[in-house]
């Protein structure tokens, strides 16, 4: 897709195109160029088209007003009026111009001497070239970010991550401590292909949005993508969108696109300088298909990264943050807000994590299953309250004497006196591991 402002920049000199109104909509993208003379054919538009008309039917009263209303209903991108034989500029009502301006819908005037076929052929060629380039770019980015496991016999490649941890002192940032990334051969190929295409990306985050366990139907993907792109274009951002089976990924460059980036129109509180996925969430949710409740949409964002090779790590972080948002029934979580859970969320060896949790809690779980007891729950509350019998009783809705009996039984089974700081840490850490393993393996709603 091409932004109208980019098309207009060239077309106003080459084809004599003139903008009558709708400056605020120039950041919109158009998906195709469509010549339309019959208002009845507007129903075939899918949204995002740049429409051209000579006004052949304009002899009918109010035709132009009805034509504009139909284009707005079908979410067309803009309208070019071919002025001369059937339409004169004086035929365009002031009220129509005002309505187009209010809808941020660009109206262009084009002289009769311009050949419509030239405009259509030129614009369509640009669209096809741009669409092919964007599709290949998104394919490579999606492949690089993909968490798919290695195929049998596929070699792994270690590359330098190049990200600098923000909390490290300068003396720590040497070659021995700089992060490394393990990529599959497929991911490394995608990374090399992007480098060959001179693809450059500044500081970025990756956000993942899930839709209540429902996939976005193919018929709904294009309208959703178009709405999100319009919002992001208004802010002058660089971004990439790609769908996964049950989610949508947004790769967002945090730096502004440039000094000439268009100012936001309907989102005055946002600007390219302060935008984040969390700040965009209210506007993004407004574009969710009607069949999906906004309450079922959850999002999560990775930490900021600078190296493209860190995109797989960003994907794991975004997925973990999104999962945490689902668990907490909150719209959005950032990976940096997960605290110590970040270590568990990105640890590749789930078997090892399960083993660590079982070493500490297995004996209590087995006892609870055999005796229908609640030792595991009681110990967690006891540790979280700093060893207070009274607070544990209140937290578990249990009598203090019952809690005291359970703690004695726990000490007997585990061999821990629950006084040593190391023992307490190991047990609390085991609970965190168990919580994460349960959350990350739970079927999505």
GROMACS .gro file of C-alpha atoms in nm:
model
  445
    1UNK     CA    1   0.000   0.000   0.000
    2UNK     CA    2   0.107   0.358  -0.068
    3UNK     CA    3   0.027   0.664   0.139
    4UNK     CA    4  -0.177   0.925  -0.043
    5UNK     CA    5   0.073   1.195   0.046
    6UNK     CA    6   0.351   1.004  -0.130
    7UNK     CA    7   0.135   0.953  -0.440
    8UNK     CA    8   0.025   1.317  -0.442
    9UNK     CA    9   0.380   1.444  -0.409
   10UNK     CA   10   0.461   1.302  -0.753
   11UNK     CA   11   0.120   1.318  -0.919
   12UNK     CA   12   0.060   1.690  -0.869
   13UNK     CA   13   0.345   1.770  -1.107
   14UNK     CA   14   0.311   1.477  -1.346
   15UNK     CA   15  -0.068   1.476  -1.383
   16UNK     CA   16  -0.171   1.822  -1.262
   17UNK     CA   17  -0.342   1.679  -0.956
   18UNK     CA   18  -0.468   1.939  -0.706
   19UNK     CA   19  -0.588   1.877  -0.350
   20UNK     CA   20  -0.925   2.039  -0.286
   21UNK     CA   21  -0.972   1.926   0.075
   22UNK     CA   22  -0.895   1.645   0.319
   23UNK     CA   23  -0.534   1.724   0.412
   24UNK     CA   24  -0.568   1.530   0.737
   25UNK     CA   25  -0.637   1.212   0.538
   26UNK     CA   26  -0.324   1.222   0.326
   27UNK     CA   27  -0.157   0.973   0.560
   28UNK     CA   28  -0.417   0.714   0.457
   29UNK     CA   29  -0.297   0.435   0.232
   30UNK     CA   30  -0.475   0.322  -0.081
   31UNK     CA   31  -0.491  -0.040  -0.188
   32UNK     CA   32  -0.595   0.000  -0.553
   33UNK     CA   33  -0.712   0.252  -0.815
   34UNK     CA   34  -1.072   0.218  -0.930
   35UNK     CA   35  -1.255   0.406  -1.208
   36UNK     CA   36  -1.620   0.436  -1.106
   37UNK     CA   37  -1.901   0.621  -1.284
   38UNK     CA   38  -2.202   0.429  -1.150
   39UNK     CA   39  -2.291   0.473  -0.784
   40UNK     CA   40  -2.431   0.120  -0.788
   41UNK     CA   41  -2.081  -0.020  -0.839
   42UNK     CA   42  -1.952   0.135  -0.516
   43UNK     CA   43  -2.083  -0.170  -0.329
   44UNK     CA   44  -1.805  -0.374  -0.491
   45UNK     CA   45  -1.533  -0.172  -0.315
   46UNK     CA   46  -1.352  -0.352  -0.033
   47UNK     CA   47  -1.211  -0.043   0.137
   48UNK     CA   48  -0.897   0.161   0.081
   49UNK     CA   49  -0.943   0.228  -0.293
   50UNK     CA   50  -0.840   0.550  -0.466
   51UNK     CA   51  -1.147   0.623  -0.679
   52UNK     CA   52  -1.150   0.824  -1.001
   53UNK     CA   53  -1.466   0.958  -1.165
   54UNK     CA   54  -1.536   1.185  -1.462
   55UNK     CA   55  -1.879   1.268  -1.320
   56UNK     CA   56  -2.055   1.101  -1.613
   57UNK     CA   57  -2.366   1.059  -1.398
   58UNK     CA   58  -2.342   1.400  -1.239
   59UNK     CA   59  -2.634   1.529  -1.442
   60UNK     CA   60  -2.865   1.367  -1.186
   61UNK     CA   61  -2.940   1.599  -0.894
   62UNK     CA   62  -2.739   1.532  -0.577
   63UNK     CA   63  -2.545   1.254  -0.752
   64UNK     CA   64  -2.209   1.380  -0.629
   65UNK     CA   65  -2.327   1.407  -0.267
   66UNK     CA   66  -2.473   1.055  -0.280
   67UNK     CA   67  -2.155   0.928  -0.445
   68UNK     CA   68  -1.936   1.070  -0.168
   69UNK     CA   69  -2.164   0.925   0.102
   70UNK     CA   70  -2.140   0.580  -0.060
   71UNK     CA   71  -1.759   0.604  -0.079
   72UNK     CA   72  -1.737   0.697   0.287
   73UNK     CA   73  -1.957   0.400   0.383
   74UNK     CA   74  -1.729   0.166   0.189
   75UNK     CA   75  -1.417   0.320   0.352
   76UNK     CA   76  -1.260   0.432   0.024
   77UNK     CA   77  -0.929   0.617   0.064
   78UNK     CA   78  -0.986   0.923  -0.156
   79UNK     CA   79  -1.164   1.054  -0.466
   80UNK     CA   80  -1.019   1.212  -0.781
   81UNK     CA   81  -1.265   1.427  -0.975
   82UNK     CA   82  -1.176   1.451  -1.344
   83UNK     CA   83  -1.275   1.812  -1.414
   84UNK     CA   84  -1.376   1.921  -1.762
   85UNK     CA   85  -1.639   1.751  -1.976
   86UNK     CA   86  -1.899   1.643  -1.717
   87UNK     CA   87  -1.787   1.822  -1.401
   88UNK     CA   88  -1.672   2.174  -1.336
   89UNK     CA   89  -1.514   2.290  -1.014
   90UNK     CA   90  -1.808   2.525  -0.966
   91UNK     CA   91  -2.039   2.221  -0.966
   92UNK     CA   92  -1.888   2.095  -0.641
   93UNK     CA   93  -2.109   2.208  -0.350
   94UNK     CA   94  -1.944   2.376  -0.054
   95UNK     CA   95  -2.130   2.139   0.179
   96UNK     CA   96  -1.972   1.838   0.005
   97UNK     CA   97  -1.624   1.982   0.049
   98UNK     CA   98  -1.693   2.044   0.417
   99UNK     CA   99  -1.822   1.689   0.465
  100UNK     CA  100  -1.513   1.541   0.302
  101UNK     CA  101  -1.289   1.758   0.520
  102UNK     CA  102  -1.472   1.653   0.837
  103UNK     CA  103  -1.427   1.287   0.740
  104UNK     CA  104  -1.053   1.337   0.664
  105UNK     CA  105  -1.133   1.221   0.311
  106UNK     CA  106  -0.909   1.376   0.044
  107UNK     CA  107  -1.075   1.518  -0.266
  108UNK     CA  108  -0.845   1.575  -0.565
  109UNK     CA  109  -0.911   1.764  -0.885
  110UNK     CA  110  -0.752   1.642  -1.209
  111UNK     CA  111  -0.766   1.827  -1.544
  112UNK     CA  112  -0.954   1.667  -1.834
  113UNK     CA  113  -0.636   1.668  -2.044
  114UNK     CA  114  -0.479   1.407  -1.817
  115UNK     CA  115  -0.525   1.053  -1.941
  116UNK     CA  116  -0.692   0.848  -1.669
  117UNK     CA  117  -0.532   0.531  -1.801
  118UNK     CA  118  -0.186   0.682  -1.742
  119UNK     CA  119  -0.268   0.759  -1.381
  120UNK     CA  120  -0.417   0.415  -1.319
  121UNK     CA  121  -0.134   0.228  -1.487
  122UNK     CA  122   0.133   0.424  -1.301
  123UNK     CA  123  -0.036   0.394  -0.961
  124UNK     CA  124  -0.115   0.023  -1.002
  125UNK     CA  125   0.243  -0.052  -1.102
  126UNK     CA  126   0.368   0.128  -0.791
  127UNK     CA  127   0.116  -0.057  -0.574
  128UNK     CA  128   0.217  -0.396  -0.706
  129UNK     CA  129   0.586  -0.323  -0.659
  130UNK     CA  130   0.528  -0.185  -0.310
  131UNK     CA  131   0.300  -0.473  -0.210
  132UNK     CA  132   0.553  -0.731  -0.326
  133UNK     CA  133   0.834  -0.561  -0.134
  134UNK     CA  134   0.623  -0.527   0.182
  135UNK     CA  135   0.501  -0.886   0.164
  136UNK     CA  136   0.856  -1.020   0.133
  137UNK     CA  137   0.978  -0.794   0.414
  138UNK     CA  138   0.700  -0.907   0.646
  139UNK     CA  139   0.762  -1.271   0.553
  140UNK     CA  140   1.129  -1.243   0.648
  141UNK     CA  141   1.052  -1.060   0.972
  142UNK     CA  142   0.788  -1.318   1.068
  143UNK     CA  143   1.031  -1.601   0.991
  144UNK     CA  144   1.306  -1.440   1.198
  145UNK     CA  145   1.072  -1.382   1.493
  146UNK     CA  146   0.916  -1.729   1.472
  147UNK     CA  147   0.967  -1.946   1.783
  148UNK     CA  148   0.943  -2.266   1.575
  149UNK     CA  149   1.177  -2.538   1.706
  150UNK     CA  150   1.475  -2.663   1.510
  151UNK     CA  151   1.409  -2.931   1.251
  152UNK     CA  152   1.585  -3.265   1.293
  153UNK     CA  153   1.942  -3.225   1.179
  154UNK     CA  154   1.907  -2.850   1.127
  155UNK     CA  155   2.216  -2.663   1.246
  156UNK     CA  156   2.192  -2.387   1.504
  157UNK     CA  157   2.381  -2.061   1.450
  158UNK     CA  158   2.510  -1.837   1.727
  159UNK     CA  159   2.514  -1.465   1.649
  160UNK     CA  160   2.594  -1.158   1.855
  161UNK     CA  161   2.282  -0.995   1.992
  162UNK     CA  162   2.446  -0.654   2.026
  163UNK     CA  163   2.184  -0.523   2.269
  164UNK     CA  164   2.326  -0.339   2.570
  165UNK     CA  165   2.147  -0.414   2.897
  166UNK     CA  166   2.032  -0.075   3.032
  167UNK     CA  167   2.115  -0.149   3.395
  168UNK     CA  168   2.470  -0.266   3.332
  169UNK     CA  169   2.760  -0.042   3.413
  170UNK     CA  170   2.991   0.039   3.118
  171UNK     CA  171   3.260  -0.192   3.254
  172UNK     CA  172   3.025  -0.487   3.212
  173UNK     CA  173   2.956  -0.422   2.845
  174UNK     CA  174   3.249  -0.608   2.698
  175UNK     CA  175   3.270  -0.878   2.435
  176UNK     CA  176   3.245  -1.157   2.690
  177UNK     CA  177   2.914  -1.038   2.839
  178UNK     CA  178   2.740  -0.899   2.532
  179UNK     CA  179   2.433  -1.118   2.468
  180UNK     CA  180   2.440  -1.390   2.206
  181UNK     CA  181   2.144  -1.536   2.021
  182UNK     CA  182   2.094  -1.890   1.896
  183UNK     CA  183   1.912  -1.892   1.563
  184UNK     CA  184   1.794  -2.176   1.343
  185UNK     CA  185   1.933  -2.194   0.991
  186UNK     CA  186   1.600  -2.060   0.867
  187UNK     CA  187   1.612  -1.762   1.101
  188UNK     CA  188   1.974  -1.689   1.011
  189UNK     CA  189   1.880  -1.701   0.642
  190UNK     CA  190   1.600  -1.448   0.705
  191UNK     CA  191   1.840  -1.224   0.897
  192UNK     CA  192   2.093  -1.237   0.610
  193UNK     CA  193   1.821  -1.170   0.352
  194UNK     CA  194   1.709  -0.860   0.541
  195UNK     CA  195   2.070  -0.741   0.557
  196UNK     CA  196   2.106  -0.794   0.181
  197UNK     CA  197   1.796  -0.579   0.129
  198UNK     CA  198   1.964  -0.303   0.338
  199UNK     CA  199   1.683  -0.333   0.590
  200UNK     CA  200   1.750  -0.102   0.884
  201UNK     CA  201   1.556  -0.080   1.207
  202UNK     CA  202   1.609   0.157   1.498
  203UNK     CA  203   1.512   0.097   1.859
  204UNK     CA  204   1.198  -0.118   1.854
  205UNK     CA  205   0.947  -0.321   2.051
  206UNK     CA  206   0.738  -0.618   1.944
  207UNK     CA  207   0.380  -0.638   2.069
  208UNK     CA  208   0.152  -0.941   2.055
  209UNK     CA  209  -0.227  -0.918   2.067
  210UNK     CA  210  -0.448  -1.221   2.128
  211UNK     CA  211  -0.820  -1.226   2.060
  212UNK     CA  212  -0.967  -1.451   2.324
  213UNK     CA  213  -0.831  -1.766   2.164
  214UNK     CA  214  -1.010  -1.688   1.839
  215UNK     CA  215  -0.825  -1.649   1.515
  216UNK     CA  216  -0.899  -1.352   1.294
  217UNK     CA  217  -1.083  -1.476   0.987
  218UNK     CA  218  -0.919  -1.393   0.655
  219UNK     CA  219  -1.219  -1.180   0.558
  220UNK     CA  220  -1.163  -0.967   0.871
  221UNK     CA  221  -0.785  -0.941   0.850
  222UNK     CA  222  -0.776  -0.684   0.571
  223UNK     CA  223  -1.022  -0.438   0.738
  224UNK     CA  224  -0.844  -0.478   1.074
  225UNK     CA  225  -0.504  -0.423   0.915
  226UNK     CA  226  -0.634  -0.118   0.727
  227UNK     CA  227  -0.772   0.046   1.043
  228UNK     CA  228  -0.455  -0.017   1.242
  229UNK     CA  229  -0.238   0.110   0.959
  230UNK     CA  230  -0.440   0.431   0.935
  231UNK     CA  231  -0.385   0.501   1.303
  232UNK     CA  232  -0.013   0.426   1.286
  233UNK     CA  233   0.030   0.626   0.965
  234UNK     CA  234  -0.129   0.932   1.122
  235UNK     CA  235   0.145   0.921   1.383
  236UNK     CA  236   0.421   0.896   1.122
  237UNK     CA  237   0.550   0.565   1.261
  238UNK     CA  238   0.750   0.284   1.104
  239UNK     CA  239   0.584  -0.047   1.178
  240UNK     CA  240   0.509  -0.395   1.045
  241UNK     CA  241   0.199  -0.605   1.105
  242UNK     CA  242   0.175  -0.980   1.060
  243UNK     CA  243  -0.086  -1.232   1.164
  244UNK     CA  244  -0.027  -1.556   1.351
  245UNK     CA  245  -0.299  -1.824   1.382
  246UNK     CA  246  -0.458  -1.669   1.692
  247UNK     CA  247  -0.286  -1.334   1.727
  248UNK     CA  248  -0.155  -1.024   1.557
  249UNK     CA  249   0.204  -0.901   1.593
  250UNK     CA  250   0.301  -0.536   1.576
  251UNK     CA  251   0.669  -0.456   1.524
  252UNK     CA  252   0.703  -0.089   1.612
  253UNK     CA  253   1.006   0.133   1.572
  254UNK     CA  254   1.013   0.370   1.868
  255UNK     CA  255   1.193   0.648   1.687
  256UNK     CA  256   0.980   0.887   1.478
  257UNK     CA  257   0.983   0.842   1.104
  258UNK     CA  258   1.120   1.188   1.042
  259UNK     CA  259   1.075   1.556   1.104
  260UNK     CA  260   0.809   1.577   0.836
  261UNK     CA  261   0.595   1.306   0.995
  262UNK     CA  262   0.230   1.405   0.995
  263UNK     CA  263   0.083   1.516   1.326
  264UNK     CA  264  -0.195   1.302   1.470
  265UNK     CA  265  -0.549   1.414   1.402
  266UNK     CA  266  -0.798   1.211   1.604
  267UNK     CA  267  -0.540   1.106   1.864
  268UNK     CA  268  -0.416   1.440   2.002
  269UNK     CA  269  -0.262   1.289   2.315
  270UNK     CA  270  -0.024   1.076   2.111
  271UNK     CA  271   0.278   1.171   1.908
  272UNK     CA  272   0.555   0.982   1.736
  273UNK     CA  273   0.786   1.082   2.020
  274UNK     CA  274   0.588   0.920   2.303
  275UNK     CA  275   0.392   0.641   2.138
  276UNK     CA  276   0.410   0.288   2.281
  277UNK     CA  277   0.190  -0.018   2.218
  278UNK     CA  278   0.022   0.042   2.555
  279UNK     CA  279  -0.060   0.403   2.462
  280UNK     CA  280  -0.204   0.287   2.130
  281UNK     CA  281  -0.423   0.020   2.288
  282UNK     CA  282  -0.753   0.217   2.317
  283UNK     CA  283  -0.742   0.311   1.948
  284UNK     CA  284  -0.634  -0.039   1.843
  285UNK     CA  285  -0.919  -0.197   2.038
  286UNK     CA  286  -1.167   0.027   1.857
  287UNK     CA  287  -1.073  -0.152   1.534
  288UNK     CA  288  -1.139  -0.505   1.665
  289UNK     CA  289  -1.398  -0.698   1.456
  290UNK     CA  290  -1.750  -0.680   1.595
  291UNK     CA  291  -1.761  -1.055   1.656
  292UNK     CA  292  -1.485  -1.029   1.918
  293UNK     CA  293  -1.540  -0.853   2.250
  294UNK     CA  294  -1.280  -0.590   2.338
  295UNK     CA  295  -1.263  -0.752   2.684
  296UNK     CA  296  -1.130  -1.069   2.519
  297UNK     CA  297  -0.836  -0.885   2.362
  298UNK     CA  298  -0.508  -0.894   2.553
  299UNK     CA  299  -0.171  -0.755   2.457
  300UNK     CA  300   0.189  -0.775   2.568
  301UNK     CA  301   0.504  -0.595   2.462
  302UNK     CA  302   0.868  -0.690   2.466
  303UNK     CA  303   1.149  -0.486   2.609
  304UNK     CA  304   1.299  -0.227   2.373
  305UNK     CA  305   1.570  -0.377   2.151
  306UNK     CA  306   1.816  -0.234   1.903
  307UNK     CA  307   1.956  -0.537   1.721
  308UNK     CA  308   1.743  -0.712   1.460
  309UNK     CA  309   1.894  -1.043   1.570
  310UNK     CA  310   1.712  -0.998   1.902
  311UNK     CA  311   1.372  -1.025   1.730
  312UNK     CA  312   1.325  -1.392   1.837
  313UNK     CA  313   1.389  -1.287   2.198
  314UNK     CA  314   1.143  -1.001   2.156
  315UNK     CA  315   0.882  -1.251   2.034
  316UNK     CA  316   0.927  -1.467   2.346
  317UNK     CA  317   0.901  -1.159   2.567
  318UNK     CA  318   0.588  -1.029   2.395
  319UNK     CA  319   0.423  -1.374   2.414
  320UNK     CA  320   0.503  -1.400   2.785
  321UNK     CA  321   0.370  -1.052   2.858
  322UNK     CA  322   0.052  -1.124   2.659
  323UNK     CA  323   0.002  -1.447   2.853
  324UNK     CA  324   0.049  -1.260   3.181
  325UNK     CA  325  -0.213  -1.007   3.071
  326UNK     CA  326  -0.458  -1.290   3.002
  327UNK     CA  327  -0.392  -1.444   3.342
  328UNK     CA  328  -0.443  -1.113   3.521
  329UNK     CA  329  -0.752  -1.029   3.311
  330UNK     CA  330  -0.592  -0.696   3.223
  331UNK     CA  331  -0.577  -0.549   2.872
  332UNK     CA  332  -0.201  -0.511   2.847
  333UNK     CA  333   0.127  -0.599   3.016
  334UNK     CA  334   0.483  -0.504   2.934
  335UNK     CA  335   0.757  -0.763   2.974
  336UNK     CA  336   0.957  -0.532   3.203
  337UNK     CA  337   0.661  -0.528   3.443
  338UNK     CA  338   0.672  -0.904   3.504
  339UNK     CA  339   0.949  -0.880   3.762
  340UNK     CA  340   1.136  -1.205   3.837
  341UNK     CA  341   0.884  -1.389   3.621
  342UNK     CA  342   1.084  -1.262   3.322
  343UNK     CA  343   1.353  -1.522   3.394
  344UNK     CA  344   1.099  -1.806   3.394
  345UNK     CA  345   0.911  -1.677   3.091
  346UNK     CA  346   1.219  -1.685   2.871
  347UNK     CA  347   1.385  -2.000   3.008
  348UNK     CA  348   1.402  -2.259   2.729
  349UNK     CA  349   1.417  -2.572   2.948
  350UNK     CA  350   1.069  -2.637   3.089
  351UNK     CA  351   1.173  -2.984   3.206
  352UNK     CA  352   1.442  -2.832   3.428
  353UNK     CA  353   1.198  -2.577   3.570
  354UNK     CA  354   0.948  -2.852   3.645
  355UNK     CA  355   1.219  -3.055   3.818
  356UNK     CA  356   1.321  -2.759   4.037
  357UNK     CA  357   0.961  -2.699   4.145
  358UNK     CA  358   0.901  -3.065   4.214
  359UNK     CA  359   1.215  -3.093   4.430
  360UNK     CA  360   1.072  -2.837   4.668
  361UNK     CA  361   0.697  -2.893   4.649
  362UNK     CA  362   0.650  -3.247   4.519
  363UNK     CA  363   0.623  -3.412   4.861
  364UNK     CA  364   0.354  -3.164   4.971
  365UNK     CA  365   0.156  -3.202   4.649
  366UNK     CA  366   0.157  -3.579   4.678
  367UNK     CA  367   0.046  -3.561   5.042
  368UNK     CA  368  -0.237  -3.319   4.951
  369UNK     CA  369  -0.360  -3.552   4.676
  370UNK     CA  370  -0.359  -3.860   4.898
  371UNK     CA  371  -0.518  -3.693   5.201
  372UNK     CA  372  -0.725  -3.415   5.040
  373UNK     CA  373  -0.518  -3.171   5.245
  374UNK     CA  374  -0.407  -2.812   5.177
  375UNK     CA  375  -0.045  -2.808   5.288
  376UNK     CA  376   0.084  -2.660   4.962
  377UNK     CA  377  -0.154  -2.364   4.975
  378UNK     CA  378  -0.088  -2.309   5.346
  379UNK     CA  379   0.290  -2.302   5.304
  380UNK     CA  380   0.269  -2.046   5.026
  381UNK     CA  381   0.058  -1.814   5.238
  382UNK     CA  382   0.290  -1.869   5.535
  383UNK     CA  383   0.596  -1.771   5.332
  384UNK     CA  384   0.425  -1.472   5.175
  385UNK     CA  385   0.320  -1.336   5.515
  386UNK     CA  386   0.672  -1.364   5.653
  387UNK     CA  387   0.593  -1.661   5.877
  388UNK     CA  388   0.292  -1.512   6.055
  389UNK     CA  389   0.048  -1.778   6.178
  390UNK     CA  390  -0.231  -1.522   6.227
  391UNK     CA  391  -0.198  -1.366   5.881
  392UNK     CA  392  -0.174  -1.711   5.722
  393UNK     CA  393  -0.495  -1.812   5.898
  394UNK     CA  394  -0.670  -1.500   5.768
  395UNK     CA  395  -0.535  -1.550   5.413
  396UNK     CA  396  -0.647  -1.916   5.401
  397UNK     CA  397  -0.972  -1.867   5.600
  398UNK     CA  398  -0.846  -2.123   5.849
  399UNK     CA  399  -0.823  -2.130   6.229
  400UNK     CA  400  -0.482  -2.041   6.370
  401UNK     CA  401  -0.450  -2.378   6.545
  402UNK     CA  402  -0.514  -2.559   6.216
  403UNK     CA  403  -0.242  -2.351   6.048
  404UNK     CA  404  -0.003  -2.433   6.331
  405UNK     CA  405  -0.071  -2.806   6.288
  406UNK     CA  406  -0.018  -2.784   5.912
  407UNK     CA  407   0.313  -2.599   5.949
  408UNK     CA  408   0.442  -2.870   6.183
  409UNK     CA  409   0.338  -3.133   5.928
  410UNK     CA  410   0.510  -2.938   5.648
  411UNK     CA  411   0.834  -2.923   5.845
  412UNK     CA  412   0.813  -3.294   5.907
  413UNK     CA  413   0.755  -3.380   5.540
  414UNK     CA  414   1.008  -3.140   5.387
  415UNK     CA  415   1.277  -3.152   5.653
  416UNK     CA  416   1.285  -2.769   5.649
  417UNK     CA  417   1.255  -2.555   5.960
  418UNK     CA  418   1.144  -2.258   5.746
  419UNK     CA  419   1.380  -2.026   5.933
  420UNK     CA  420   1.675  -2.020   5.695
  421UNK     CA  421   1.661  -1.748   5.426
  422UNK     CA  422   1.795  -1.988   5.164
  423UNK     CA  423   1.521  -2.242   5.236
  424UNK     CA  424   1.253  -1.975   5.216
  425UNK     CA  425   1.388  -1.842   4.886
  426UNK     CA  426   1.403  -2.188   4.730
  427UNK     CA  427   1.043  -2.259   4.828
  428UNK     CA  428   0.909  -1.921   4.712
  429UNK     CA  429   1.097  -1.958   4.385
  430UNK     CA  430   0.944  -2.304   4.341
  431UNK     CA  431   0.597  -2.154   4.379
  432UNK     CA  432   0.677  -1.894   4.113
  433UNK     CA  433   0.801  -2.166   3.879
  434UNK     CA  434   0.488  -2.372   3.938
  435UNK     CA  435   0.263  -2.074   3.872
  436UNK     CA  436   0.436  -1.993   3.544
  437UNK     CA  437   0.436  -2.352   3.422
  438UNK     CA  438   0.066  -2.382   3.500
  439UNK     CA  439  -0.013  -2.053   3.329
  440UNK     CA  440   0.192  -2.116   3.016
  441UNK     CA  441   0.054  -2.467   2.965
  442UNK     CA  442  -0.308  -2.375   3.029
  443UNK     CA  443  -0.536  -2.400   2.722
  444UNK     CA  444  -0.621  -2.054   2.595
  445UNK     CA  445  -0.979  -1.944   2.646
   0.00000   0.00000   0.00000
